[in-house]
Amino acid sequence: MAPKQRTRNPELIPGVRKVSRSQMYHKRGLWAIKAKNGGKFPHHEKAPAAAAVAEKPPKFYPADHVKKPLSNKRKPKPTKLRASITPGTVLIILAGRFKGKRVVFLKQLTSGLLLVTGPYKINGVPLRRVNQAYVIGTSTKIDVSGVNVEKFDDKYFAKQVEKKKKKGESEFFESEKQEKSALPVEKKDDQKAVDATLLTAIESVPDLKAYLGARFSLKAGMKPHELVF
Amino acid sequence: MAGNLPPGFPFKRYVEIGRVALVNYGKDYGKLVVIVDVIDQNRALVDSPDMVRSQMNFKRLSLTDIKIDIKRVPKKKTLVAAMEAADVKGKWEKSSWGRKLVVQKRRAALNDFDRFKLMLAKIKRAGVVRQELAKLKKETAA
């Protein structure tokens, strides 16, 4: 702590100071400063004020004074991946058209969704994104070191935007029929490439292919909270 | 229990010093313990080679057929020696109750993939049995 500063004019009681005005003038040495400066107290010219920027009148005056919302700089992180789910884990999908299917986990995308494949030949599940919440992670693991999943990200799965051609009614009906456009060949090839290495790994384990082809269901006497997956 | 009991007496396993029991509730669930003393109507003093001697309510114990020869509240060394002499562990593992417990534990620890393989094995076995049955049926019909 800095030593207490020496005050020239202590307050004796609230409102009453020790030294009078003229004594203070002498104590501060203002007479000496004046003498040094030839009878006058040194005086600086005021610095020229910065030229004010010509303000344009605003284009728009809002009718009501609406409060601006506070700025939010939060960047959400991708969902924390459960410890039981690692690349190569067999997952059981619990909802959607593939509910009950047992599927191989490949990687977690930046959006937090899990990239998953059937493989397509075995159970009809293509390269697909799945939410971690709708999945049970089993303890069965497959070796997926040979699979390259670098090129798959959320943009790969974005919906294809069709150019709008709204003209006549007849065209409208026609376009409805053609809505289901065929899968582009590249996607089919990607699927085949990923599945090729996976299939060799799967066929090396007995019964694993049949296991992935079968759907999971609860039978009588199975208690989910007691089951070990 | 010593003495002739009337025929048709329903009880075969008695609470006595040296009776081996299975703990069926609580922290020591699944352990085999020896009743070493009786405290009162509801509680017994119970001991085992791998636990500190403690009291247990009889409701937490399931009596087994195994009994060892000890005096009231033996020292740990004596207890262990008596258990070895009577081969409690061996008798338990050979008994049908002991073997059933092992199977239950194994079934509870089955993986989803294991359960699938089990299902395939059951179907296969049933198929073989059915084939044999069909053969036998044909023989008796002929």
XYZ file of C-alpha atoms in Angstrom, chain A:
229
model
C 0.000 0.000 0.000
C 1.303 3.488 -0.890
C 2.120 5.623 2.138
C -0.720 8.006 3.039
C -0.354 11.240 1.012
C 0.655 14.286 3.007
C -2.302 16.720 2.952
C -1.457 20.407 3.144
C -4.817 21.346 4.591
C -6.318 18.708 6.831
C -9.970 18.863 7.830
C -10.097 19.456 11.564
C -13.839 18.999 11.931
C -16.243 18.507 9.070
C -16.346 21.858 7.284
C -13.445 23.473 9.088
C -9.993 23.227 7.642
C -6.765 24.124 9.355
C -5.286 26.690 7.013
C -6.956 29.847 5.728
C -7.318 30.837 2.113
C -4.448 33.289 2.033
C -2.194 30.925 3.961
C -2.964 28.230 1.420
C -2.062 30.597 -1.424
C 1.318 31.029 0.179
C 1.728 27.337 0.983
C 1.078 26.259 -2.593
C 3.734 28.632 -3.854
C 1.493 30.354 -6.366
C 3.415 33.619 -5.657
C 6.645 31.931 -6.754
C 5.081 30.551 -9.964
C 3.723 34.017 -10.737
C 7.073 35.634 -10.110
C 8.763 33.084 -12.407
C 6.293 33.878 -15.147
C 6.600 37.695 -14.951
C 3.676 38.624 -12.728
C 1.083 36.462 -14.412
C 0.048 32.868 -13.910
C 1.203 30.733 -16.873
C -1.606 30.206 -19.291
C -1.969 27.751 -22.158
C -3.977 28.506 -25.248
C -6.806 26.130 -25.633
C -6.058 23.384 -28.206
C -8.094 24.002 -31.328
C -11.217 21.878 -31.156
C -11.270 19.073 -33.760
C -13.390 20.143 -36.708
C -16.856 18.570 -36.293
C -17.643 16.005 -39.015
C -20.487 17.270 -41.160
C -23.355 15.056 -40.025
C -25.784 14.022 -42.714
C -29.410 14.143 -41.651
C -30.600 10.523 -41.245
C -32.600 8.971 -44.095
C -35.114 7.384 -41.790
C -36.702 8.505 -38.556
C -38.400 5.496 -36.863
C -41.984 6.191 -35.804
C -41.529 4.643 -32.357
C -38.407 4.592 -30.322
C -37.809 0.846 -30.287
C -35.121 -0.499 -27.994
C -32.275 -2.247 -29.741
C -31.818 -5.808 -28.441
C -28.558 -6.594 -26.707
C -25.874 -8.076 -28.912
C -25.280 -11.824 -28.513
C -21.849 -13.125 -29.451
C -22.468 -16.695 -28.265
C -21.186 -19.451 -30.551
C -22.900 -22.759 -29.776
C -20.628 -25.815 -29.639
C -21.525 -29.075 -31.370
C -23.398 -31.497 -29.123
C -21.168 -33.396 -26.727
C -20.736 -36.913 -28.062
C -21.590 -39.663 -25.604
C -18.517 -41.582 -24.421
C -20.060 -44.853 -25.594
C -20.248 -43.645 -29.215
C -16.928 -43.883 -31.081
C -16.251 -44.296 -34.828
C -17.221 -47.849 -35.718
C -19.845 -48.292 -33.008
C -23.037 -50.080 -33.977
C -25.985 -47.814 -33.150
C -29.678 -48.633 -32.872
C -31.853 -45.931 -34.449
C -34.978 -45.329 -32.399
C -37.134 -43.041 -34.537
C -37.883 -42.208 -38.118
C -38.369 -44.539 -41.067
C -35.310 -46.560 -40.040
C -36.385 -47.143 -36.462
C -34.954 -50.321 -35.016
C -32.219 -50.558 -37.623
C -28.726 -51.333 -36.483
C -26.307 -49.019 -38.176
C -22.587 -48.151 -38.207
C -21.449 -44.782 -36.819
C -18.829 -42.950 -38.900
C -18.251 -39.516 -37.436
C -19.867 -36.524 -35.770
C -20.471 -33.544 -38.080
C -19.929 -29.917 -37.081
C -23.661 -29.443 -36.578
C -23.560 -32.126 -33.879
C -25.460 -34.730 -35.892
C -23.991 -38.187 -36.323
C -22.971 -39.424 -39.787
C -24.140 -42.977 -40.135
C -24.347 -45.668 -42.818
C -26.222 -49.017 -42.974
C -24.189 -50.159 -44.906
C -26.755 -49.679 -47.659
C -26.369 -53.202 -49.074
C -27.050 -54.793 -45.728
C -29.999 -52.897 -44.337
C -30.969 -50.144 -46.784
C -29.787 -47.268 -44.622
C -27.742 -44.859 -46.795
C -25.171 -42.301 -45.670
C -27.404 -40.329 -43.368
C -27.393 -37.859 -40.532
C -28.977 -38.866 -37.254
C -29.465 -37.047 -33.978
C -27.628 -38.473 -31.005
C -30.758 -38.296 -28.867
C -32.576 -40.825 -31.039
C -29.889 -43.433 -30.897
C -28.767 -46.211 -28.555
C -25.032 -46.856 -28.626
C -24.242 -50.574 -28.359
C -20.914 -51.892 -27.174
C -20.265 -53.651 -30.504
C -17.489 -51.941 -32.460
C -16.400 -52.393 -36.079
C -13.014 -51.416 -37.473
C -13.582 -48.319 -39.645
C -9.972 -47.237 -39.989
C -10.049 -47.947 -43.729
C -12.960 -45.627 -44.433
C -12.392 -42.041 -45.596
C -15.139 -39.755 -44.369
C -13.326 -36.439 -44.780
C -15.498 -35.192 -47.614
C -18.827 -35.545 -45.791
C -20.157 -32.528 -43.948
C -23.507 -30.842 -43.359
C -23.402 -29.055 -46.717
C -23.278 -32.438 -48.478
C -26.698 -33.215 -47.041
C -28.322 -29.843 -47.788
C -31.530 -29.906 -49.834
C -31.056 -29.189 -53.540
C -32.601 -25.776 -54.348
C -34.597 -25.925 -57.584
C -34.952 -22.874 -59.744
C -38.481 -21.545 -59.539
C -40.436 -21.769 -62.762
C -43.902 -20.777 -61.665
C -45.799 -20.007 -64.799
C -48.934 -21.729 -65.900
C -51.145 -24.226 -64.095
C -50.300 -27.085 -66.438
C -46.628 -26.671 -65.709
C -47.402 -26.695 -62.017
C -49.011 -30.123 -62.256
C -46.184 -31.490 -64.313
C -43.554 -30.325 -61.895
C -45.411 -32.046 -59.039
C -44.975 -35.394 -60.756
C -41.270 -34.863 -61.263
C -40.570 -33.922 -57.653
C -38.710 -37.100 -56.799
C -35.556 -36.471 -58.779
C -33.178 -39.426 -58.972
C -30.179 -39.512 -56.653
C -27.138 -38.018 -58.362
C -24.599 -40.625 -59.412
C -21.864 -39.117 -57.220
C -23.883 -39.814 -54.093
C -24.349 -43.424 -55.143
C -20.631 -43.731 -55.773
C -19.810 -42.176 -52.390
C -22.080 -44.724 -50.763
C -20.399 -47.609 -52.598
C -16.919 -46.336 -51.725
C -17.675 -46.062 -48.015
C -19.484 -49.373 -47.885
C -16.825 -51.359 -49.751
C -14.236 -51.133 -46.954
C -16.916 -51.506 -44.319
C -18.272 -54.709 -45.823
C -14.900 -56.466 -45.660
C -14.592 -55.523 -42.005
C -18.142 -56.705 -41.303
C -17.814 -60.024 -43.107
C -14.742 -60.884 -41.065
C -16.925 -61.147 -37.936
C -19.329 -64.127 -37.947
C -23.067 -63.276 -37.767
C -22.377 -59.521 -37.823
C -23.869 -59.109 -41.295
C -27.119 -60.790 -40.251
C -27.079 -58.733 -37.038
C -26.898 -55.458 -38.955
C -29.607 -56.641 -41.321
C -32.049 -57.400 -38.515
C -34.142 -54.790 -36.725
C -34.092 -54.376 -32.962
C -37.326 -54.798 -31.046
C -38.313 -55.247 -27.431
C -39.654 -58.719 -26.728
C -41.593 -59.990 -23.745
C -39.588 -59.859 -20.539
C -36.980 -57.410 -21.835
C -36.532 -54.526 -19.455
C -34.693 -51.662 -21.212
C -33.320 -50.257 -17.972
C -31.753 -53.627 -17.145
C -30.511 -54.488 -20.621
C -26.839 -54.174 -21.371
C -26.438 -52.805 -24.880
